[in-house]
Amino acid sequence: MFVERKVKDFINIDPLQTGGKLTEDARRMLVEWGDGYSVCDFCMGDLHGIKNPPIADFIKDLAEFLGCDVARVTHGAREGKFMIMHSLAKKDGIVVVDSNAHYSTFVSAERAGLNVVEVENSGYPEYKVIEERYEDAIVEARRKGDVVLAVLTYPDGNYGNLPDVKAVAEICHDKGVPLLLNCAYSIGRMEIKAEKLGVDFVVGSGHKSMASAGPIGVVGMFEDYAKVVLRKSERFKNKEVELLGCSVRGVPLMTLMASFDHVKERVKRWNEEVEKARWFVREFESLGFELLGEKPHNHDLLHFKTDKIYEISKKVKKGGYFLYHELKKRNIHGIKPGRTKSIKLSTYLVPKDDLRKVVQAFEEILDKYG
Amino acid sequence: MFVERKVKDFINIDPLQTGGKLTEDARRMLVEWGDGYSVCDFCMGDLHGIKNPPIADFIKDLAEFLGCDVARVTHGAREGKFMIMHSLAKKDGIVVVDSNAHYSTFVSAERAGLNVVEVENSGYPEYKVIEERYEDAIVEARRKGDVVLAVLTYPDGNYGNLPDVKAVAEICHDKGVPLLLNCAYSIGRMEIKAEKLGVDFVVGSGHKSMASAGPIGVVGMFEDYAKVVLRKSERFKNKEVELLGCSVRGVPLMTLMASFDHVKERVKRWNEEVEKARWFVREFESLGFELLGEKPHNHDLLHFKTDKIYEISKKVKKGGYFLYHELKKRNIHGIKPGRTKSIKLSTYLVPKDDLRKVVQAFEEILDKYG
């Protein structure tokens, strides 16, 4: 069976997808290393130690890239979060989490048997993490149990907000709580150095932000917690328990490696991406849409309140799906079908000319139904 | 960066790899769906419910193929085992496991905080699972704690032995213990129907036995345990906790789907593969090597005691690695470098002419150093 990907030549502004587009090297790597378990051709018992293909070298470079002592690949950012939570879990343990966190942060905690105490955001229209609230949240959580971890989402996928990591890290460490930074939308886009930011763990996503096939993620940490999270099996001395021995034993890892040089370069051009996102915000605001999240905005993940679209959807036959169909006609992909009250998109690595076409498309749609 | 796979045109008898070679459709699928998160183009919140590409239909077909009520894709067989163990885990819980089990079965139990009681095999030369011993093992285990699960490996990766599943299932169910069948080397090679075999769970491996890129696995179960293992998040009602919402959100799933028709056909020709394996055993025995594991053998995973190779390795400069270098010269891949006392290989889907070349290679090597 072969299935064609219908949207592959569309202008793609899907927030999940703009950072995961493969490089040409990565695409060639897929074919070269596609066969099952081919990365294990010369394995001596540990995925992260494989020399041919040069996985071991890559893992060392990755640790440096993340500003960490130790790095590992995981099946994705969520699997990295779970692995850390599961390692630190205790009876009646609690994780303190920003309320902008991705659903998989909450589900990871649930899977690890941990309760969650949320740090509320500032609400409409910016929904900002209020860094100082981590202190109250930890104090409150300690009345109920043992706080084993704090999580900060950097940026969150809903608003693309980038809170002050150092401020949160300082509070957590004053309180003796390790901090995990969820960088699914930053590692591979922006420079993220765990040491500089003062966090204990970082997780990232290959398919979301590192020009890699999915599913794959990265995790970085320091020696102290590596002893806990990457503990070895009692019976099988070279197998890391939380990785079940080995994690991404397949071709997504080869695409991550193939794109790594490109990724290291592109993070240096992050400012240009922020400028482009801000330009797009101005264009969209001039159509009467309102940006939700931080202003000025510091990330390509954009969330707009789109009252005009919602009003149209109430009148037209296709209801909420009219927008999807209008955009499809114009070869634009990535706005969730059915959404109208607010829409989310990403401008990351989308050429400005294509973004102009997106703006124009919305202008036309508003005109047509206005 | 691009890395060439040096052994891609070699005769491949690597036990990990013979069943994971991609079909042409799967190879095309890699390129078509390689970009990160492309399978999520039209996701409505649940990977297993995606209609375009037709993942939802595939998952239904997969459940039928496995003879189960419900199927899911996981990151691999080990991740399937962990997910089941983690769901059934209790304080002082115990898993009863055949001693031929893959290391990841033990590590999964360790990760889930479960103790293991082993069912010893018959020892040299056949190392057979003695089915009746499951009864004693369960009784013994119950003195120490609560037996939450039994695992049987079908076949094991060390000897390729295929125990009597129904006999083990009957014992487990008489004792009120659910049985998980690890089919990493059978699902995709042989017909496996959980219902017919009387087991509660099956796990399989896409990259090991289903002509798929890795990492990916499958898991099958029935409604009763699905309620437990595939329980939904309390907060996010459409997210399965053990999958952290979604599992294989990437291109390995598309290769599994691409190869599925081929896999359904090839399991019907399993007898031919067993015949070929037996022929190979006779050839290798005639060179003076001794088959370990069941005789007559019922699987393509072959393990030979190779005293003659070991004797040579003690005399030659390269030591244990001489065999690897001799085979490499002849474009033969898959015998673990350094191994000499015994070697493991697979004849699965390897053309008989290529297997003749393997036999001839060993004959030449013995002659050269004999």
XYZ file of C-alpha atoms in Angstrom:
740
model
C 0.000 0.000 0.000
C 1.177 3.483 -0.826
C -0.554 6.601 0.469
C 0.101 9.984 -1.059
C 0.542 12.942 1.260
C -1.902 15.378 -0.256
C -0.609 18.539 1.386
C 3.077 18.067 0.741
C 3.377 20.964 -1.689
C 1.094 23.299 0.242
C 2.242 26.380 2.110
C 2.523 24.856 5.560
C 1.867 26.983 8.643
C 0.955 24.084 10.950
C 2.508 24.888 14.351
C 3.353 21.198 14.786
C 5.126 20.937 11.466
C 7.139 23.989 10.432
C 10.189 22.965 12.472
C 10.106 19.304 11.475
C 10.584 19.598 7.742
C 13.481 17.396 6.701
C 16.707 18.606 5.177
C 17.781 16.972 1.927
C 20.427 14.970 3.805
C 17.799 13.719 6.216
C 15.595 12.643 3.324
C 18.448 10.673 1.751
C 19.210 9.158 5.145
C 15.661 7.815 5.400
C 16.138 5.655 2.351
C 19.678 4.625 3.257
C 18.811 3.560 6.836
C 15.132 2.746 6.513
C 15.360 -0.992 7.012
C 14.408 -2.096 10.521
C 17.247 -2.127 13.042
C 19.846 -1.011 10.484
C 21.280 1.495 12.973
C 22.138 -1.573 15.066
C 24.438 -3.057 12.382
C 27.424 -2.775 14.712
C 25.830 -2.403 18.132
C 27.817 -3.616 21.119
C 24.878 -3.470 23.483
C 24.049 0.217 23.876
C 22.430 2.444 21.254
C 24.157 5.541 22.567
C 27.552 3.869 22.269
C 27.294 2.822 18.597
C 30.314 4.014 16.612
C 29.166 3.060 13.109
C 26.975 4.921 12.207
C 28.531 7.612 14.456
C 25.764 7.746 17.069
C 28.154 7.935 20.029
C 29.852 11.036 18.625
C 26.500 12.629 17.878
C 25.283 12.060 21.440
C 28.379 13.830 22.780
C 27.853 16.756 20.392
C 24.206 16.861 21.365
C 25.066 17.164 25.067
C 27.309 20.100 24.230
C 24.611 21.656 22.035
C 22.172 21.433 24.956
C 24.709 22.793 27.443
C 24.499 19.602 29.492
C 26.771 16.858 30.787
C 24.740 14.033 29.310
C 22.245 13.701 26.472
C 20.020 10.906 25.276
C 17.528 10.441 22.467
C 13.998 9.492 23.452
C 10.833 8.740 21.489
C 9.811 12.375 21.884
C 9.683 15.245 24.342
C 6.789 13.646 26.238
C 8.672 10.373 26.658
C 11.588 12.411 28.021
C 9.304 14.129 30.517
C 7.804 10.825 31.608
C 11.222 9.230 32.003
C 12.338 12.034 34.321
C 9.101 12.103 36.317
C 9.027 8.324 36.618
C 12.600 8.322 37.943
C 11.907 10.986 40.548
C 8.438 9.744 41.525
C 7.555 9.041 45.150
C 4.354 8.127 46.919
C 2.237 11.290 47.163
C 4.766 13.051 44.959
C 3.840 16.293 43.264
C 4.977 18.086 40.128
C 4.588 21.853 39.945
C 3.651 22.809 36.383
C 2.873 26.048 34.550
C -0.718 26.103 33.407
C 0.407 26.683 29.809
C 1.991 23.224 29.802
C 1.293 20.806 26.955
C -1.295 18.134 27.768
C 1.417 15.490 27.650
C 3.095 17.074 30.692
C -0.047 16.436 32.704
C -0.487 12.957 31.225
C 3.164 12.118 31.949
C 2.631 13.064 35.582
C -0.565 11.009 35.678
C 1.258 8.007 34.204
C 4.031 8.385 36.769
C 1.468 8.471 39.582
C 2.257 12.082 40.475
C -0.154 14.823 41.400
C 0.058 18.206 39.736
C -0.079 21.666 41.244
C -0.504 24.351 38.612
C 1.058 27.771 38.415
C -1.723 29.921 36.993
C -0.964 32.263 34.105
C -1.946 35.928 33.820
C -5.059 35.190 31.740
C -6.383 37.057 28.694
C -4.844 38.481 26.553
C -1.212 37.582 27.235
C -1.544 34.373 29.290
C 1.922 34.901 30.676
C 3.591 32.653 33.198
C 4.032 34.711 36.346
C 7.413 33.516 37.461
C 7.102 34.474 41.143
C 4.053 32.259 41.475
C 6.288 29.201 41.383
C 7.223 30.026 44.965
C 3.650 30.019 46.234
C 2.874 26.921 44.195
C 5.760 24.987 45.732
C 4.763 26.100 49.234
C 1.151 25.136 48.590
C 2.157 21.797 47.048
C 4.309 20.920 50.055
C 1.237 20.983 52.259
C -0.085 18.061 50.186
C 3.040 16.010 49.545
C 6.599 15.863 48.362
C 7.470 18.160 45.442
C 9.740 16.042 43.242
C 9.968 18.299 40.187
C 8.927 21.603 38.648
C 8.233 21.963 34.929
C 8.330 25.113 32.838
C 7.204 25.170 29.199
C 9.496 27.210 26.988
C 7.664 28.275 24.941
C 4.209 26.782 25.413
C 2.475 25.506 22.275
C -0.658 27.497 22.867
C 0.646 31.062 22.911
C 4.354 30.806 22.128
C 5.232 32.620 25.350
C 8.812 32.614 26.572
C 8.907 33.136 30.339
C 11.959 34.171 32.353
C 13.600 30.784 32.906
C 16.347 32.037 35.187
C 13.831 33.591 37.579
C 11.896 30.338 37.826
C 15.093 28.284 38.185
C 16.246 30.489 41.049
C 12.977 30.048 42.925
C 12.973 26.280 42.380
C 16.546 25.860 43.505
C 16.025 28.064 46.562
C 13.258 25.653 47.461
C 15.372 22.597 46.609
C 13.242 21.513 43.650
C 14.792 20.448 40.316
C 13.491 22.201 37.214
C 12.683 20.587 33.884
C 12.410 22.902 30.888
C 10.162 21.646 28.096
C 11.818 22.934 24.935
C 9.794 21.045 22.332
C 9.378 24.322 20.430
C 12.755 25.859 21.212
C 15.580 23.305 20.987
C 16.449 23.340 17.285
C 14.944 26.808 16.758
C 16.673 28.929 19.395
C 19.865 28.506 21.352
C 19.072 26.544 24.508
C 21.869 25.888 26.978
C 20.683 24.223 30.163
C 23.708 25.342 32.123
C 23.309 29.011 31.162
C 19.610 28.924 31.959
C 20.202 27.190 35.279
C 17.806 24.291 34.691
C 18.363 20.654 35.663
C 16.722 18.998 32.685
C 15.820 19.981 29.139
C 13.681 17.987 26.725
C 13.276 18.710 23.034
C 11.472 17.299 20.034
C 13.184 16.173 16.837
C 9.992 16.119 14.769
C 8.752 19.436 16.130
C 11.895 21.541 15.994
C 14.970 19.675 14.764
C 14.224 18.928 11.093
C 13.770 15.268 11.881
C 11.391 12.465 11.069
C 9.265 11.475 14.037
C 8.953 10.303 16.601
C 12.134 11.365 18.322
C 13.117 13.633 21.160
C 16.197 14.655 23.061
C 16.868 14.978 26.761
C 19.773 16.691 28.477
C 20.828 16.669 32.125
C 23.804 16.833 34.486
C 25.787 14.123 36.233
C 23.896 14.386 39.527
C 20.494 13.510 38.122
C 21.893 11.298 35.367
C 22.767 8.806 38.099
C 19.087 8.600 38.955
C 17.351 8.993 35.593
C 19.856 6.965 33.574
C 20.408 4.313 36.258
C 21.516 0.949 34.931
C 19.669 -2.314 35.308
C 20.700 -4.420 38.272
C 20.795 -7.518 36.124
C 21.948 -6.116 32.769
C 24.762 -3.796 33.681
C 24.942 -1.843 30.389
C 21.192 -1.274 30.005
C 19.558 1.946 31.157
C 16.282 1.081 32.847
C 14.272 4.125 31.818
C 15.239 3.612 28.151
C 14.368 -0.107 28.448
C 17.908 -0.659 27.188
C 17.663 1.399 24.012
C 15.262 4.077 22.832
C 15.166 5.275 19.201
C 16.669 2.205 17.565
C 15.713 3.267 14.050
C 15.812 5.739 11.238
C 14.364 8.848 12.963
C 17.696 9.005 14.787
C 19.557 9.052 11.471
C 17.460 11.989 10.266
C 18.129 13.852 13.514
C 21.850 13.280 12.955
C 21.627 14.245 9.290
C 19.973 17.566 10.084
C 22.089 18.407 13.112
C 24.632 20.629 11.309
C 21.781 22.536 9.681
C 20.030 22.891 13.028
C 23.176 24.209 14.708
C 23.345 26.888 12.017
C 19.706 27.824 11.957
C 19.487 28.589 15.684
C 21.941 31.428 14.972
C 19.356 33.015 12.682
C 16.557 32.914 15.268
C 16.325 36.705 15.439
C 15.320 36.837 11.786
C 12.509 34.399 12.517
C 11.269 36.520 15.410
C 11.338 39.619 13.190
C 9.341 37.801 10.522
C 6.802 36.590 13.100
C 6.359 40.158 14.392
C 5.865 41.419 10.860
C 3.195 38.753 10.341
C 1.490 39.778 13.596
C 1.271 43.364 12.338
C -0.226 42.190 9.048
C -2.784 39.984 10.787
C -3.658 42.709 13.286
C -4.343 45.037 10.362
C -6.997 42.501 9.229
C -8.694 42.910 12.598
C -7.350 39.815 14.340
C -5.958 40.041 17.858
C -2.754 38.352 18.941
C -3.038 36.291 22.117
C 0.137 35.752 24.118
C 3.121 37.972 24.798
C 3.459 41.336 23.092
C 5.873 42.076 21.587
C 6.000 38.449 20.569
C 9.230 36.480 20.833
C 8.403 33.289 18.970
C 6.975 32.009 15.669
C 4.064 30.223 17.367
C 1.171 32.626 16.940
C -2.348 32.447 18.325
C -4.939 34.898 17.051
C -8.402 35.675 18.315
C -10.432 35.708 15.096
C -13.875 37.071 15.898
C -14.569 37.929 12.270
C -13.987 34.341 11.182
C -16.224 33.100 13.974
C -19.032 35.461 12.913
C -18.831 34.194 9.339
C -18.878 30.560 10.487
C -22.227 31.114 12.189
C -23.766 32.188 8.895
C -22.299 29.801 6.300
C -23.409 26.327 5.315
C -20.136 24.561 6.094
C -20.032 26.140 9.551
C -16.638 26.113 11.189
C -15.138 24.173 8.299
C -15.575 26.957 5.724
C -12.158 28.360 6.614
C -10.434 25.043 6.133
C -11.999 24.669 2.680
C -11.130 28.215 1.654
C -7.505 27.718 2.684
C -7.314 24.299 1.036
C -8.427 25.867 -2.254
C -5.432 28.189 -1.910
C -2.980 25.371 -1.057
C -2.520 26.545 2.503
C -2.221 23.883 5.185
C -2.032 23.962 8.947
C -5.049 25.710 10.465
C -6.953 23.100 12.417
C -10.163 22.232 10.536
C -13.234 23.506 12.346
C -11.489 26.171 14.435
C -12.838 29.694 14.059
C -12.878 31.561 17.398
C -9.129 31.547 17.468
C -6.489 30.027 15.221
C -2.919 28.925 15.784
C -0.138 28.975 13.231
C 3.618 29.145 12.868
C 5.718 31.300 10.582
C 8.915 29.358 11.232
C 11.051 28.954 8.096
C 8.055 29.844 5.942
C 9.295 32.221 3.213
C 7.963 35.755 3.542
C 6.388 35.531 0.081
C 4.368 32.530 1.200
C 3.329 34.334 4.361
C 2.165 37.239 2.194
C -0.042 34.742 0.342
C -1.473 33.615 3.686
C -2.280 37.193 4.663
C -3.814 37.779 1.262
C -5.870 34.599 1.553
C -7.392 35.776 4.829
C -8.023 39.182 3.333
C -9.872 37.589 0.410
C -11.878 35.318 2.697
C -12.950 38.230 4.872
C -13.902 40.202 1.745
C -15.831 37.298 0.240
C -17.993 36.708 3.297
C -17.810 40.221 4.797
C 25.589 15.090 7.131
C 25.010 11.921 5.170
C 26.221 8.519 6.313
C 26.376 5.596 3.943
C 25.195 2.235 5.180
C 28.144 0.084 4.262
C 26.462 -3.304 4.508
C 23.308 -2.533 2.582
C 24.143 -4.803 -0.357
C 25.580 -7.594 1.774
C 23.930 -10.956 2.292
C 22.225 -10.215 5.592
C 21.709 -13.007 8.123
C 21.488 -10.741 11.185
C 18.768 -12.204 13.421
C 17.635 -8.671 14.281
C 17.315 -7.602 10.677
C 16.021 -10.258 8.289
C 12.371 -9.576 9.120
C 12.670 -5.791 9.083
C 13.731 -5.222 5.504
C 11.379 -2.714 3.911
C 9.084 -3.414 1.010
C 9.307 -1.057 -1.957
C 6.044 0.606 -0.893
C 7.442 1.177 2.572
C 10.561 2.758 1.116
C 8.481 5.151 -0.985
C 6.370 5.917 2.071
C 9.466 7.013 3.991
C 10.119 9.817 1.569
C 6.469 10.777 1.217
C 5.799 10.966 4.978
C 9.265 11.663 6.329
C 8.684 15.219 7.522
C 8.101 15.456 11.257
C 4.491 15.080 12.391
C 3.182 14.677 8.832
C 0.997 11.751 9.925
C -0.755 14.323 12.130
C -1.871 16.470 9.149
C -5.519 15.813 9.984
C -5.408 14.629 13.571
C -8.465 15.229 15.712
C -6.713 14.428 18.960
C -5.926 10.705 18.813
C -3.295 9.036 16.623
C -5.253 5.795 16.424
C -8.325 7.648 15.182
C -6.676 9.474 12.257
C -8.596 8.891 9.024
C -6.213 10.560 6.574
C -3.756 8.840 6.221
C -5.953 5.790 7.008
C -4.450 4.951 10.400
C -7.807 4.217 12.054
C -8.655 1.582 9.434
C -5.210 0.046 9.751
C -5.539 -0.245 13.532
C -8.821 -2.118 13.101
C -7.258 -4.467 10.535
C -4.295 -4.954 12.828
C -6.540 -6.031 15.717
C -8.108 -8.598 13.429
C -4.698 -9.763 12.202
C -3.634 -10.300 15.824
C -6.887 -12.064 16.731
C -7.655 -9.419 19.348
C -10.383 -6.925 20.206
C -8.067 -3.939 20.318
C -4.665 -3.091 18.857
C -2.281 -0.208 19.290
C 1.092 0.747 17.884
C 3.884 1.283 20.376
C 7.533 2.315 20.046
C 8.472 -1.357 19.997
C 7.753 -4.706 21.610
C 9.587 -3.692 24.796
C 7.543 -0.519 25.140
C 4.423 -2.676 24.752
C 5.595 -5.004 27.510
C 6.391 -2.092 29.804
C 3.038 -0.468 29.161
C 1.217 -3.657 30.150
C 3.392 -4.323 33.198
C 3.158 -0.711 34.331
C -0.631 -0.835 34.092
C -0.914 -4.042 36.094
C 1.819 -3.205 38.617
C 1.165 -3.369 42.369
C 3.349 -3.009 45.399
C 5.350 -6.249 45.761
C 3.974 -7.360 42.401
C 5.652 -10.187 40.553
C 5.947 -11.188 36.906
C 6.554 -14.830 36.064
C 8.868 -15.012 33.043
C 10.463 -17.805 31.007
C 14.216 -17.756 31.408
C 14.642 -17.473 27.617
C 13.022 -14.029 27.753
C 14.674 -11.072 26.031
C 16.593 -8.779 28.366
C 14.037 -6.059 27.780
C 11.361 -8.195 29.466
C 13.427 -8.165 32.654
C 14.242 -4.471 32.284
C 10.564 -3.641 31.665
C 9.649 -5.400 34.897
C 12.443 -3.559 36.708
C 11.231 -0.228 35.335
C 7.685 -1.042 36.435
C 8.915 -1.867 39.950
C 8.010 -5.539 39.616
C 9.991 -8.531 40.801
C 10.616 -11.441 38.481
C 10.309 -15.153 39.113
C 11.856 -17.199 36.342
C 10.678 -20.416 34.790
C 13.895 -22.320 34.140
C 14.461 -23.934 30.756
C 15.649 -27.481 30.081
C 19.300 -26.425 29.602
C 21.800 -27.631 27.006
C 21.314 -28.464 24.174
C 17.667 -27.599 23.548
C 16.998 -24.947 26.230
C 13.293 -25.615 25.970
C 10.661 -23.909 28.050
C 9.097 -26.600 30.231
C 5.517 -25.508 30.144
C 4.389 -27.264 33.325
C 6.937 -25.336 35.344
C 4.779 -22.212 35.031
C 2.537 -23.787 37.668
C 5.318 -24.213 40.222
C 6.683 -20.778 39.408
C 3.328 -19.120 40.059
C 2.905 -21.020 43.316
C 6.434 -20.096 44.390
C 5.958 -16.458 43.359
C 2.755 -16.176 45.377
C 4.705 -16.874 48.543
C 6.577 -13.628 47.870
C 3.886 -11.336 46.528
C 1.076 -10.783 44.097
C 1.550 -12.328 40.633
C 0.248 -9.679 38.249
C 1.362 -11.169 34.923
C 3.082 -14.102 33.242
C 5.203 -13.660 30.120
C 6.107 -16.258 27.521
C 8.567 -15.563 24.716
C 7.440 -16.957 21.380
C 9.996 -17.613 20.059
C 12.901 -16.441 22.174
C 15.657 -14.583 20.327
C 18.415 -16.783 21.668
C 17.362 -20.214 20.415
C 14.273 -19.618 18.306
C 12.262 -22.054 20.417
C 8.497 -22.145 20.098
C 6.944 -23.486 23.290
C 3.395 -24.791 23.651
C 1.509 -21.558 24.254
C -1.852 -23.160 24.904
C -0.421 -25.318 27.690
C 1.112 -22.271 29.399
C -2.071 -20.223 28.899
C -4.153 -22.958 30.497
C -1.922 -23.083 33.573
C -1.893 -19.293 33.934
C -5.627 -18.977 33.600
C -6.254 -21.827 36.044
C -4.201 -19.793 38.475
C -5.936 -16.534 37.566
C -2.871 -14.925 36.006
C -3.027 -13.068 32.647
C -0.505 -14.160 30.022
C 1.477 -11.880 27.725
C 3.023 -13.486 24.649
C 6.126 -11.748 23.349
C 5.924 -12.235 19.579
C 8.725 -9.899 18.472
C 10.024 -12.698 16.227
C 6.688 -14.213 15.241
C 4.072 -11.547 14.480
C 4.753 -10.709 10.841
C 6.495 -14.044 10.202
C 3.974 -16.609 11.397
C 0.238 -16.495 11.974
C -0.377 -15.310 15.530
C -3.954 -15.094 16.760
C -4.208 -14.246 20.430
C -7.702 -15.617 20.734
C -6.788 -19.001 19.227
C -3.705 -19.258 21.424
C -5.649 -18.270 24.517
C -3.363 -15.426 25.597
C -4.425 -12.083 27.047
C -1.822 -9.884 25.417
C 0.461 -10.097 22.393
C 3.281 -7.733 21.529
C 5.152 -7.636 18.242
C 7.919 -5.677 16.593
C 7.578 -3.797 13.319
C 11.315 -3.416 12.758
C 12.073 -7.006 13.723
C 9.350 -8.893 11.887
C 6.925 -6.663 9.991
C 9.034 -5.149 7.188
C 8.958 -1.770 8.878
C 11.343 1.031 9.714
C 12.061 1.224 13.410
C 11.276 1.794 16.086
C 7.728 0.514 16.124
C 5.806 -2.277 17.756
C 2.279 -3.558 18.012
C 0.209 -4.654 20.958
C -3.055 -6.570 20.968
C -5.470 -7.295 23.792
C -9.121 -7.844 24.680
C -11.756 -5.511 26.045
C -11.327 -6.574 29.671
C -7.687 -5.576 29.962
C -7.988 -2.744 27.445
C -9.994 -0.886 30.085
C -6.970 -1.033 32.353
C -4.025 -0.757 29.956
C -5.609 1.783 27.619
C -7.302 3.794 30.373
C -7.960 7.430 29.499
C -6.561 10.432 31.295
C -8.786 11.881 33.997
C -8.147 15.379 32.733
C -7.824 14.805 28.966
C -10.647 12.460 28.141
C -9.430 11.316 24.711
C -5.808 10.662 25.730
C -4.619 7.194 26.686
C -2.332 7.516 29.682
C 0.075 4.675 28.891
C 0.610 6.037 25.366
C 1.104 9.548 26.800
C -1.651 10.538 24.389
C -0.062 9.226 21.205
C 2.721 6.764 20.515
C 4.308 6.399 17.059
C 3.447 9.829 15.682
C 5.759 9.515 12.700
C 6.906 7.730 9.606
C 7.683 4.272 11.026
C 3.919 3.859 11.293
C 3.531 4.642 7.605
C 6.064 1.935 6.701
C 4.249 -0.560 8.919
C 1.036 0.292 7.083
C 2.745 0.158 3.677
C 4.096 -3.330 4.312
C 0.999 -4.730 5.972
C -0.514 -6.377 2.874
C 2.835 -8.003 2.120
C 3.125 -9.168 5.727
C -0.354 -10.682 5.680
C 0.674 -12.688 2.614
C 4.090 -13.750 3.821
C 2.841 -15.337 7.039
C 1.010 -17.828 4.812
C 4.360 -18.977 3.449
C 5.898 -19.565 6.878
C 6.223 -23.320 6.275
C 8.601 -22.674 3.399
C 10.780 -20.605 5.707
C 10.869 -23.362 8.307
C 11.829 -25.886 5.620
C 14.634 -23.616 4.439
C 15.880 -23.126 7.997
C 15.948 -26.883 8.538
C 17.870 -27.363 5.319
C 20.379 -24.768 6.503
C 20.701 -26.577 9.843
C 21.583 -29.806 8.022
C 24.195 -27.974 5.949
C 25.748 -26.330 9.001
C 25.686 -29.592 10.954
C 27.586 -31.233 8.112
C 30.344 -28.644 8.716
C 30.591 -29.861 12.291
C 28.517 -27.167 14.009
C 25.855 -28.116 16.543
C 22.396 -26.557 16.616
C 21.299 -25.297 20.007
C 17.583 -25.044 20.631
C 14.680 -27.216 19.574
C 15.222 -30.114 17.169
C 13.624 -30.387 14.719
C 13.749 -26.622 14.568
C 10.585 -24.627 13.948
C 11.925 -21.139 13.330
C 14.485 -19.239 11.242
C 16.389 -17.990 14.304
C 19.330 -20.368 14.536
C 21.989 -20.656 17.201
C 24.986 -22.887 16.556
C 27.703 -24.075 18.880
C 30.840 -23.483 16.805
C 33.736 -25.165 18.580
C 35.848 -25.228 15.434
C 35.591 -21.441 15.037
C 36.473 -20.958 18.689
C 39.555 -23.153 18.329
C 40.734 -21.106 15.339
C 40.154 -17.824 17.186
C 42.576 -18.903 19.912
C 45.357 -19.302 17.344
C 44.933 -16.337 14.985
C 46.181 -12.778 15.324
C 42.780 -11.093 15.110
C 41.394 -13.400 17.796
C 37.625 -13.566 17.918
C 37.304 -10.960 15.182
C 38.855 -13.124 12.442
C 35.435 -14.546 11.572
C 33.888 -11.116 11.188
C 36.669 -10.055 8.817
C 36.462 -13.240 6.771
C 32.708 -12.817 6.373
C 33.024 -9.136 5.578
C 35.413 -9.974 2.726
C 32.641 -12.165 1.346
C 29.918 -9.515 1.761
C 28.152 -11.424 4.488
C 26.674 -9.401 7.360
C 25.029 -10.308 10.599
C 27.261 -12.483 12.760
C 28.112 -10.470 15.840
C 31.772 -9.356 15.628
C 33.920 -11.134 18.188
C 31.627 -14.098 18.754
C 33.178 -17.525 18.176
C 31.977 -20.062 20.746
C 28.517 -19.912 19.324
C 26.909 -17.807 16.619
C 23.359 -16.704 15.946
C 21.815 -16.058 12.563
C 18.524 -15.964 10.714
C 17.617 -17.475 7.360
C 14.336 -15.574 7.107
C 13.600 -14.388 3.557
C 17.247 -14.903 2.629
C 17.307 -16.559 -0.821
C 18.565 -20.139 -0.785
C 21.371 -19.225 -3.190
C 22.632 -16.628 -0.721
C 22.420 -19.132 2.109
C 24.496 -21.538 -0.010
C 27.117 -18.799 -0.233
C 27.053 -18.504 3.559
C 27.577 -22.245 3.969
C 30.355 -22.132 1.397
C 31.979 -19.196 3.189
C 32.128 -21.113 6.451
C 33.452 -24.154 4.609
C 36.242 -22.038 3.070
C 37.060 -20.423 6.424
C 37.330 -23.785 8.143
C 39.535 -25.064 5.299
C 41.756 -21.989 5.356
C 42.503 -22.197 9.066
C 41.884 -25.938 9.541
